[in-house]
């Protein structure tokens, strides 16, 4: 920027010098020429004057005139005979004039002299001359004068110009350096703002306003970008953006997590090269072809599982109708699907569970009506079957109702301080008969404490313990053993029910808490189970903020461990 400051006055000085020199040369030359003319005129009139004087006098007489020129008498050979004025002047340095000059009155420059030559009496010539050097000297003096005044003027102009330039260039320089900073992306750069009437104030103010506006714009853009980025990154659904040429442009965190996608491998690559699901590729192709939004449910296999997605794909079309690409949103509906399936299964299961006893009751009733009722023994047998089936039906309906009540939000627990020792003892007592029938040894093995109090709904607690011990007896072959242990543990109580029964296969274990799930359908049904017992147990334990765990080995036995907190409200 500094060069602006130097260049401007330098150019000015240079231009001025050239024009000054030109003018000076012209003026000098003109003045010189004028001087020569004037001198010549003066010489001519002096010549005339002296000639006239000489008319009246003899040539030898001296003339008394007030002139500066050199006056001499020349003979007809062009040589000076006598110097009339100034008297002291010798004629040695007067020029010898060529003969062609001597014809008549003439004027000119010869040798070192400007002269007028007039013929006078007696073939003599009057020479009035002045050395050219004098005129030249005068011209030189003028040159010097002009040169000095030019130099002085140039110095003054140069100084003024550099001052003015500095004055005007400073704000320009400051503005330029701020502009440079702005271009570099530093929007905090500001220039010094001068007073209103100072030069460059408009520029400084405008630059500052520009900087402020730019900063504001960049800030708000940054903020919007941030917002958008946060929104895209933190949205629950997976998002994929494909540009109009088919290159993968963007993917959010949910997409990377769900599809285990490697961003560096996928970005800026063609979608059909990097997407592994054919259905998704097809969907993108459809959108490219039809330019319409598509919503489609699809099941996609992930690394270890299959998940259901509702995929919404839409073309992005700009304001001027130009294609910008496609955005795909993957909404994971696996849980919804699961829920839907559970509901379907549940309806099918309930219908099935209800159908069996109803069919049986109806069959036996019809047989009785058809005449089997005549035989008392048969009637008795059939009626007992009908009774058993209707009891099953009843307990099924009862369990179903109970489960649906427990599953409801806000299911009420009637909490009080409950002594688990008492409940376990009581339950064992009520089931000892059943155990006895199967010759199963029922052992209660609680620690030395005579009571273990927890905060619980005593009836529901009893239901939990009853179901667990009842199952242990039901799934343990005759002559087996069922142990119940109760301990204080981790600020709560732990109930362990161990049996030496048929056990559960490891892969079945996670499913036994599902409604209607049975490992062995016939055996379970024969044991009088509804398939809802463990579902109810799990819900009740969780309602008490407790935990239930199962360990089992087929043909060896099963251990159910329930932990309940001392207090949870
Ligand atoms: P059910 O009324 O059929 O007993 P549950 O919900 O109580 O239904 O139990 C679900 C299934 O879990 C049972 O059908 C049975 O196959 C298995 N099960 C439950 N408890 C035991 C146990 N102690 N030993 C072996 N299998 C068990």
XYZ file of C-alpha atoms and ligand atoms in Angstrom:
596
model
C 0.000 0.000 0.000
C 2.929 2.249 0.717
C 3.688 2.582 -2.982
C 0.427 4.516 -3.498
C 1.758 7.158 -1.180
C 5.053 7.414 -3.043
C 3.767 6.889 -6.522
C 1.211 9.639 -6.533
C 3.526 12.553 -5.621
C 6.305 11.044 -7.735
C 4.077 10.863 -10.780
C 2.854 14.349 -10.093
C 6.390 15.708 -9.727
C 7.497 13.843 -12.830
C 4.607 15.122 -14.910
C 5.063 18.631 -13.621
C 8.803 18.503 -14.270
C 8.229 17.422 -17.861
C 5.648 20.117 -18.451
C 7.734 22.675 -16.557
C 10.812 21.772 -18.557
C 8.815 22.006 -21.762
C 7.398 25.383 -20.782
C 10.754 26.585 -19.535
C 12.434 25.514 -22.758
C 9.765 27.292 -24.820
C 9.837 30.398 -22.691
C 13.653 30.421 -22.547
C 13.920 29.963 -26.261
C 11.303 32.625 -26.961
C 12.929 35.040 -24.561
C 16.329 34.343 -26.088
C 14.967 34.872 -29.584
C 13.175 38.001 -28.475
C 16.348 39.242 -26.854
C 18.228 38.574 -30.063
C 15.560 40.466 -32.033
C 15.571 43.319 -29.559
C 19.338 43.525 -29.646
C 19.244 43.488 -33.392
C 16.659 46.282 -33.402
C 18.683 48.229 -30.904
C 21.798 47.722 -32.979
C 19.914 48.874 -36.092
C 18.638 52.042 -34.463
C 22.012 52.718 -32.867
C 23.600 52.156 -36.274
C 21.208 54.642 -37.829
C 21.811 57.124 -35.075
C 25.554 56.925 -35.311
C 25.469 56.973 -39.118
C 23.459 60.189 -38.915
C 25.959 61.663 -36.482
C 28.799 60.628 -38.640
C 27.213 62.407 -41.581
C 27.910 65.623 -39.820
C 31.358 64.815 -38.540
C 34.543 63.476 -39.914
C 35.218 59.911 -39.415
C 38.176 60.567 -37.262
C 36.291 62.595 -34.714
C 35.090 60.737 -31.730
C 31.416 60.595 -31.118
C 29.958 60.975 -27.741
C 26.990 58.689 -27.451
C 25.432 56.821 -24.612
C 25.344 53.278 -25.863
C 26.535 49.869 -24.696
C 27.294 48.484 -28.135
C 30.666 48.318 -29.754
C 30.890 50.762 -32.615
C 33.677 50.483 -35.164
C 34.560 51.735 -38.657
C 35.318 48.980 -41.152
C 37.222 49.464 -44.397
C 36.103 47.939 -47.658
C 38.151 44.819 -46.972
C 35.963 43.977 -44.034
C 38.632 44.777 -41.428
C 38.077 47.126 -38.517
C 39.966 50.401 -38.868
C 38.976 52.137 -35.726
C 36.845 51.453 -32.679
C 34.663 54.477 -31.971
C 32.960 53.181 -28.851
C 33.854 52.281 -26.253
C 37.079 54.054 -26.641
C 38.952 51.536 -24.550
C 37.881 48.640 -26.725
C 40.566 47.254 -28.978
C 39.643 46.062 -32.385
C 41.583 42.845 -32.048
C 38.627 40.719 -31.204
C 36.321 42.325 -33.755
C 35.549 39.912 -36.584
C 36.928 40.288 -40.100
C 33.819 40.435 -42.239
C 33.644 38.631 -45.572
C 33.381 40.898 -48.622
C 29.842 39.865 -49.562
C 28.642 41.489 -46.278
C 29.968 44.852 -47.403
C 27.605 45.485 -50.268
C 24.856 47.245 -48.402
C 23.209 47.723 -45.018
C 22.850 44.365 -43.366
C 22.338 42.753 -40.091
C 23.156 39.363 -38.632
C 25.332 37.239 -36.459
C 28.908 36.682 -37.288
C 31.815 35.410 -35.332
C 30.894 36.037 -31.787
C 28.869 39.132 -32.639
C 25.406 40.343 -33.416
C 25.942 43.293 -35.687
C 24.499 45.912 -38.053
C 26.612 47.068 -40.874
C 25.836 50.382 -42.590
C 27.820 51.815 -45.513
C 29.008 55.320 -44.830
C 31.098 57.789 -46.607
C 34.393 56.984 -48.214
C 33.846 53.289 -48.738
C 33.710 52.805 -45.106
C 31.225 50.799 -43.062
C 29.817 51.441 -39.677
C 29.817 48.333 -37.529
C 27.583 48.363 -34.475
C 27.768 45.069 -32.620
C 27.290 43.297 -29.410
C 28.930 40.020 -28.380
C 26.466 37.142 -28.611
C 27.824 35.913 -25.301
C 26.132 38.774 -23.534
C 22.742 37.763 -24.918
C 23.544 34.160 -24.156
C 24.572 35.101 -20.659
C 21.264 36.815 -20.149
C 19.495 33.726 -21.491
C 21.575 31.537 -19.195
C 20.642 33.710 -16.241
C 17.038 33.293 -17.229
C 17.574 29.555 -17.461
C 19.067 29.501 -14.004
C 16.240 31.524 -12.658
C 13.684 29.337 -14.296
C 15.513 26.222 -13.104
C 15.682 27.449 -9.539
C 12.063 28.504 -9.385
C 11.058 25.229 -11.045
C 13.091 23.231 -8.541
C 11.646 25.157 -5.638
C 8.122 24.798 -7.006
C 8.635 21.093 -7.556
C 9.907 20.588 -4.031
C 6.936 22.472 -2.628
C 4.509 20.611 -4.886
C 6.147 17.301 -4.028
C 5.853 18.001 -0.315
C 2.274 19.188 -0.576
C 1.346 16.248 -2.779
C 2.906 13.725 -0.440
C 1.176 15.344 2.518
C -2.160 15.372 0.760
C -1.639 11.824 -0.475
C -0.726 10.657 2.981
C -3.795 12.347 4.330
C -6.036 10.725 1.767
C -4.163 7.460 1.426
C -4.190 6.664 5.147
C -7.895 5.825 5.358
C -7.660 4.023 2.024
C -4.766 1.950 3.319
C -6.582 1.217 6.557
C -9.713 0.264 4.626
C -7.678 -1.920 2.301
C -6.025 -3.782 5.161
C -9.442 -4.343 6.785
C -10.789 -5.557 3.447
C -7.853 -7.973 3.269
C -8.647 -9.255 6.774
C -12.307 -9.654 5.806
C -11.300 -11.598 2.718
C -9.207 -13.821 4.947
C -12.313 -14.524 7.037
C -11.520 -12.348 10.044
C -14.845 -10.574 10.407
C -13.794 -8.871 13.627
C -11.441 -6.518 11.767
C -12.452 -2.845 12.001
C -10.861 0.353 10.795
C -10.452 3.618 12.679
C -13.438 5.832 11.969
C -12.532 9.476 11.285
C -14.651 12.462 12.027
C -17.375 13.048 9.543
C -15.742 15.805 7.551
C -12.372 14.088 7.364
C -11.376 12.529 4.074
C -12.069 8.800 3.847
C -14.618 8.899 6.642
C -17.331 7.553 4.343
C -14.993 4.793 3.233
C -14.048 3.838 6.805
C -17.643 3.911 7.949
C -18.794 1.876 4.976
C -16.041 -0.669 5.465
C -16.937 -0.997 9.139
C -20.625 -1.347 8.328
C -19.712 -3.949 5.741
C -17.578 -5.809 8.283
C -20.355 -5.655 10.884
C -22.961 -6.876 8.395
C -20.665 -9.618 7.196
C -20.052 -10.727 10.763
C -23.747 -10.731 11.486
C -24.448 -12.657 8.320
C -21.731 -15.206 8.970
C -22.838 -15.554 12.600
C -26.447 -16.142 11.702
C -25.425 -18.483 8.913
C -23.173 -20.343 11.310
C -25.994 -20.508 13.842
C -28.415 -21.833 11.267
C -25.875 -24.351 10.075
C -25.305 -25.403 13.672
C -29.004 -25.745 14.305
C -29.473 -27.801 11.188
C -26.458 -29.950 11.979
C -27.679 -30.575 15.527
C -31.152 -31.322 14.256
C -29.924 -33.771 11.642
C -27.389 -35.359 13.948
C -29.650 -35.770 16.923
C -32.828 -36.841 15.186
C -33.835 -40.359 16.114
C -34.386 -41.540 12.580
C -31.586 -42.386 10.183
C -31.061 -39.883 7.414
C -29.243 -40.257 4.120
C -28.727 -37.566 1.505
C -27.873 -38.389 -2.073
C -26.962 -35.643 -4.514
C -28.470 -35.288 -7.978
C -25.644 -37.260 -9.551
C -26.242 -40.171 -7.187
C -23.327 -39.590 -4.819
C -23.842 -40.097 -1.101
C -23.638 -36.648 0.364
C -24.530 -36.865 4.017
C -25.514 -39.335 6.698
C -26.429 -38.666 10.281
C -25.329 -40.366 13.469
C -28.454 -42.506 13.684
C -27.776 -43.856 10.193
C -24.162 -44.658 11.035
C -25.187 -46.396 14.273
C -28.131 -48.328 12.848
C -26.493 -49.482 9.647
C -22.963 -49.693 11.058
C -22.010 -47.458 8.148
C -18.461 -46.267 7.648
C -18.777 -42.623 6.704
C -15.341 -42.308 5.099
C -16.028 -45.308 2.896
C -19.474 -44.162 1.804
C -19.339 -40.413 1.389
C -18.832 -39.123 -2.147
C -19.430 -42.574 -3.587
C -22.287 -43.670 -5.842
C -25.225 -44.926 -3.813
C -25.589 -48.199 -5.724
C -21.956 -49.004 -5.057
C -22.065 -48.498 -1.323
C -25.603 -49.272 -0.180
C -25.973 -52.934 0.616
C -29.760 -53.291 0.593
C -31.212 -53.851 -2.859
C -34.631 -52.622 -1.736
C -33.197 -49.253 -0.746
C -31.322 -48.931 -4.041
C -34.542 -49.769 -5.882
C -36.421 -47.149 -3.911
C -33.833 -44.489 -4.790
C -34.013 -45.485 -8.441
C -37.804 -45.176 -8.331
C -37.544 -41.659 -6.933
C -35.002 -40.674 -9.577
C -37.339 -42.017 -12.269
C -40.665 -40.745 -11.007
C -39.483 -37.585 -9.183
C -42.121 -38.362 -6.564
C -41.936 -38.996 -2.840
C -42.165 -42.622 -1.811
C -43.079 -44.148 1.545
C -42.385 -47.837 1.930
C -42.077 -50.348 4.740
C -39.204 -52.765 4.420
C -37.416 -55.379 6.456
C -33.664 -54.971 6.278
C -31.106 -57.348 7.661
C -28.452 -55.731 9.778
C -25.242 -57.342 10.984
C -26.919 -59.614 13.538
C -30.615 -58.878 13.302
C -33.429 -57.912 11.038
C -35.168 -54.653 11.562
C -38.290 -53.124 10.112
C -38.167 -49.648 8.668
C -40.595 -47.227 7.258
C -38.492 -45.530 4.603
C -39.542 -42.144 3.349
C -37.729 -40.926 0.291
C -38.314 -37.611 -1.362
C -36.690 -35.692 -4.195
C -35.180 -32.345 -3.251
C -36.131 -29.828 -5.889
C -34.746 -26.299 -5.667
C -36.625 -23.041 -6.048
C -35.835 -22.893 -9.722
C -37.108 -26.417 -10.292
C -33.605 -27.867 -10.472
C -32.824 -31.267 -8.994
C -30.730 -31.214 -5.894
C -30.881 -34.842 -4.872
C -32.813 -37.234 -2.705
C -33.293 -37.419 1.011
C -34.103 -40.731 2.667
C -35.410 -41.033 6.211
C -35.376 -44.460 7.825
C -37.851 -44.721 10.649
C -37.195 -47.820 12.747
C -40.556 -49.509 13.362
C -39.180 -52.828 14.607
C -40.670 -52.326 18.064
C -44.013 -51.333 16.580
C -43.935 -54.399 14.366
C -43.046 -56.536 17.353
C -45.937 -55.048 19.272
C -48.246 -55.664 16.377
C -47.063 -59.255 16.125
C -47.419 -59.735 19.878
C -50.955 -58.462 19.669
C -51.746 -60.778 16.781
C -50.094 -63.706 18.594
C -51.953 -62.838 21.741
C -55.337 -62.880 20.037
C -54.462 -66.154 18.313
C -53.192 -67.640 21.585
C -56.205 -66.562 23.610
C -58.565 -67.921 20.965
C -56.649 -71.165 20.900
C -56.470 -71.484 24.686
C -60.194 -70.822 24.991
C -61.103 -73.062 22.100
C -59.624 -76.235 23.586
C -61.689 -76.370 26.813
C -64.807 -75.076 25.048
C -64.538 -77.767 22.354
C -63.997 -80.373 25.026
C -66.972 -79.171 27.135
C -69.174 -79.019 24.095
C -68.117 -82.494 22.925
C -68.761 -84.142 26.277
C -72.055 -82.292 26.733
C -73.241 -83.441 23.309
C -72.174 -87.017 24.059
C -74.089 -86.855 27.340
C -77.177 -85.511 25.569
C -76.837 -88.175 22.936
C -77.496 -90.782 25.586
C -74.241 -91.344 27.323
C -75.913 -89.693 30.316
C -77.871 -92.896 30.863
C -74.803 -94.663 32.125
C -74.185 -93.318 35.547
C -70.475 -94.083 35.617
C -69.905 -92.541 32.241
C -72.015 -89.553 33.148
C -70.013 -89.061 36.292
C -66.739 -89.264 34.340
C -67.887 -86.909 31.634
C -69.269 -84.398 34.065
C -65.988 -84.356 36.007
C -64.148 -83.681 32.748
C -66.599 -80.879 31.959
C -66.019 -79.475 35.431
C -62.246 -79.657 35.038
C -62.369 -77.969 31.663
C -64.675 -75.236 32.908
C -62.323 -74.675 35.852
C -59.489 -74.332 33.363
C -61.582 -71.920 31.398
C -62.293 -69.996 34.539
C -58.689 -69.841 35.651
C -57.681 -68.836 32.129
C -60.158 -65.995 32.077
C -59.146 -65.070 35.614
C -55.435 -64.994 34.761
C -56.099 -63.042 31.584
C -58.091 -60.446 33.436
C -55.481 -60.330 36.179
C -52.658 -59.900 33.711
C -54.411 -57.171 31.785
C -55.102 -55.385 35.075
C -51.461 -55.703 36.153
C -50.217 -54.545 32.784
C -52.292 -51.425 32.862
C -50.592 -48.149 33.696
C -51.225 -47.052 37.241
C -51.997 -50.562 38.448
C -52.533 -50.123 42.185
C -50.385 -51.945 44.719
C -51.729 -52.064 48.284
C -48.425 -51.564 50.028
C -47.712 -52.431 53.634
C -44.853 -53.927 55.649
C -45.023 -57.550 54.723
C -43.243 -60.418 56.454
C -41.925 -62.639 53.687
C -41.140 -65.462 56.132
C -44.784 -65.684 56.947
C -45.879 -65.591 53.280
C -43.375 -68.246 52.195
C -44.384 -70.482 55.105
C -48.045 -70.008 54.344
C -47.585 -70.742 50.626
C -45.523 -73.844 51.281
C -48.235 -75.064 53.601
C -50.970 -74.568 51.036
C -48.917 -76.388 48.410
C -47.618 -79.198 50.610
C -50.596 -81.301 49.712
C -49.865 -80.984 46.000
C -46.197 -81.759 46.600
C -47.124 -84.661 48.748
C -49.220 -86.150 45.990
C -46.180 -86.211 43.735
C -43.970 -87.385 46.544
C -41.932 -84.222 46.231
C -39.897 -83.045 49.139
C -40.671 -79.390 49.840
C -37.920 -77.792 51.877
C -38.099 -74.280 53.292
C -34.593 -73.030 53.916
C -34.603 -69.479 55.125
C -31.911 -67.983 57.251
C -32.072 -67.824 60.984
C -34.187 -64.690 60.982
C -37.669 -65.256 62.121
C -38.990 -62.463 59.936
C -37.945 -60.537 56.801
C -40.026 -57.417 56.312
C -40.298 -55.582 53.023
C -42.654 -53.014 51.680
C -45.035 -54.887 49.341
C -48.571 -55.807 48.380
C -48.981 -58.949 50.459
C -51.580 -60.635 48.217
C -49.499 -60.009 45.105
C -46.374 -61.208 46.875
C -48.159 -64.376 47.766
C -49.204 -64.743 44.120
C -45.538 -64.449 43.029
C -44.254 -67.000 45.521
C -47.218 -69.309 44.920
C -46.690 -69.301 41.127
C -42.968 -70.016 41.463
C -43.336 -72.884 43.941
C -46.374 -74.230 42.067
C -44.356 -74.281 38.817
C -41.407 -75.942 40.582
C -43.731 -78.721 41.825
C -45.496 -78.984 38.454
C -42.292 -79.328 36.436
C -40.518 -81.678 38.816
C -41.126 -85.378 38.355
C -42.397 -87.503 41.255
C -39.917 -88.002 44.042
C -38.044 -84.805 43.312
C -37.144 -81.949 45.554
C -38.156 -78.293 45.762
C -36.197 -75.910 47.969
C -37.230 -72.401 48.936
C -34.644 -70.086 50.482
C -35.248 -66.608 51.800
C -32.419 -64.193 52.649
C -31.841 -60.571 53.391
C -29.680 -59.161 50.630
C -28.556 -55.798 49.219
C -31.003 -53.725 51.189
C -33.828 -56.037 50.292
C -34.828 -59.664 50.287
C -34.010 -62.543 47.996
C -36.286 -65.519 47.427
C -34.747 -68.528 45.696
C -36.869 -71.428 44.441
C -34.761 -74.414 43.396
C -36.145 -77.618 41.931
C -34.692 -80.862 40.640
C -37.149 -80.876 37.748
C -37.095 -81.156 34.005
C -35.268 -77.859 33.533
C -35.506 -75.453 30.634
C -33.350 -75.355 27.535
C -31.089 -72.286 27.429
C -32.677 -70.948 24.243
C -36.172 -71.211 25.787
C -35.214 -69.370 28.980
C -35.693 -65.805 27.618
C -39.156 -66.714 26.351
C -40.765 -68.325 29.402
C -41.956 -64.942 30.673
C -43.937 -64.320 27.489
C -47.662 -64.719 27.672
C -48.844 -68.210 26.725
C -45.332 -69.408 26.101
C -44.833 -72.980 27.111
C -41.824 -75.171 26.628
C -43.876 -78.349 26.451
C -47.462 -77.494 25.574
C -49.112 -80.793 26.594
C -47.261 -81.241 29.821
C -47.996 -77.662 30.830
C -51.640 -77.957 29.986
C -51.886 -81.209 31.946
C -50.300 -79.534 34.921
C -53.227 -77.116 34.843
C -51.100 -74.178 33.743
C -52.492 -71.347 31.671
C -49.146 -70.166 30.292
C -49.689 -66.832 32.005
C -48.203 -67.554 35.444
C -44.626 -66.370 34.822
C -45.822 -63.354 32.838
C -47.832 -62.306 35.879
C -44.860 -63.039 38.191
C -42.509 -60.875 36.109
C -44.937 -57.976 35.982
C -45.567 -58.124 39.715
C -41.846 -58.307 40.595
C -41.181 -55.316 38.342
C -44.110 -53.435 39.860
C -42.312 -53.903 43.195
C -39.084 -52.586 41.592
C -37.516 -56.003 41.944
C -35.680 -58.375 39.613
C -36.166 -61.967 38.581
C -33.553 -64.323 37.162
C -33.583 -67.914 35.953
C -30.849 -70.502 35.786
C -31.686 -73.857 34.412
C -30.235 -77.061 33.049
C -32.429 -79.559 31.255
C -33.107 -82.724 33.323
C -31.222 -81.277 36.287
C -33.448 -78.528 37.567
C -34.278 -74.865 37.583
C -33.507 -72.014 39.957
C -35.701 -68.886 40.052
C -34.166 -65.995 42.010
C -36.300 -63.015 42.936
C -34.812 -59.921 44.547
C -37.079 -57.304 46.072
C -36.067 -53.983 47.584
C -36.750 -53.258 51.213
C -38.578 -50.098 50.233
C -39.123 -48.405 46.899
C -41.438 -45.485 47.441
P -47.734 -72.477 32.877
O -49.011 -72.009 33.403
O -47.791 -73.196 31.589
O -46.888 -73.120 33.891
P -45.945 -70.267 33.186
O -45.981 -68.890 32.626
O -46.034 -70.408 34.659
O -47.048 -71.121 32.462
O -44.624 -70.924 32.699
C -44.263 -70.866 31.342
C -43.469 -72.089 30.923
O -42.185 -72.093 31.573
C -44.059 -73.362 31.378
O -45.001 -73.826 30.411
C -42.883 -74.278 31.465
O -42.610 -74.876 30.220
C -41.754 -73.385 31.836
N -41.477 -73.465 33.323
C -41.905 -72.632 34.268
N -41.386 -72.956 35.482
C -40.607 -74.019 35.275
C -39.819 -74.864 36.147
N -39.702 -74.638 37.462
N -39.125 -75.897 35.582
C -39.235 -76.140 34.261
N -39.972 -75.407 33.390
C -40.655 -74.348 33.894
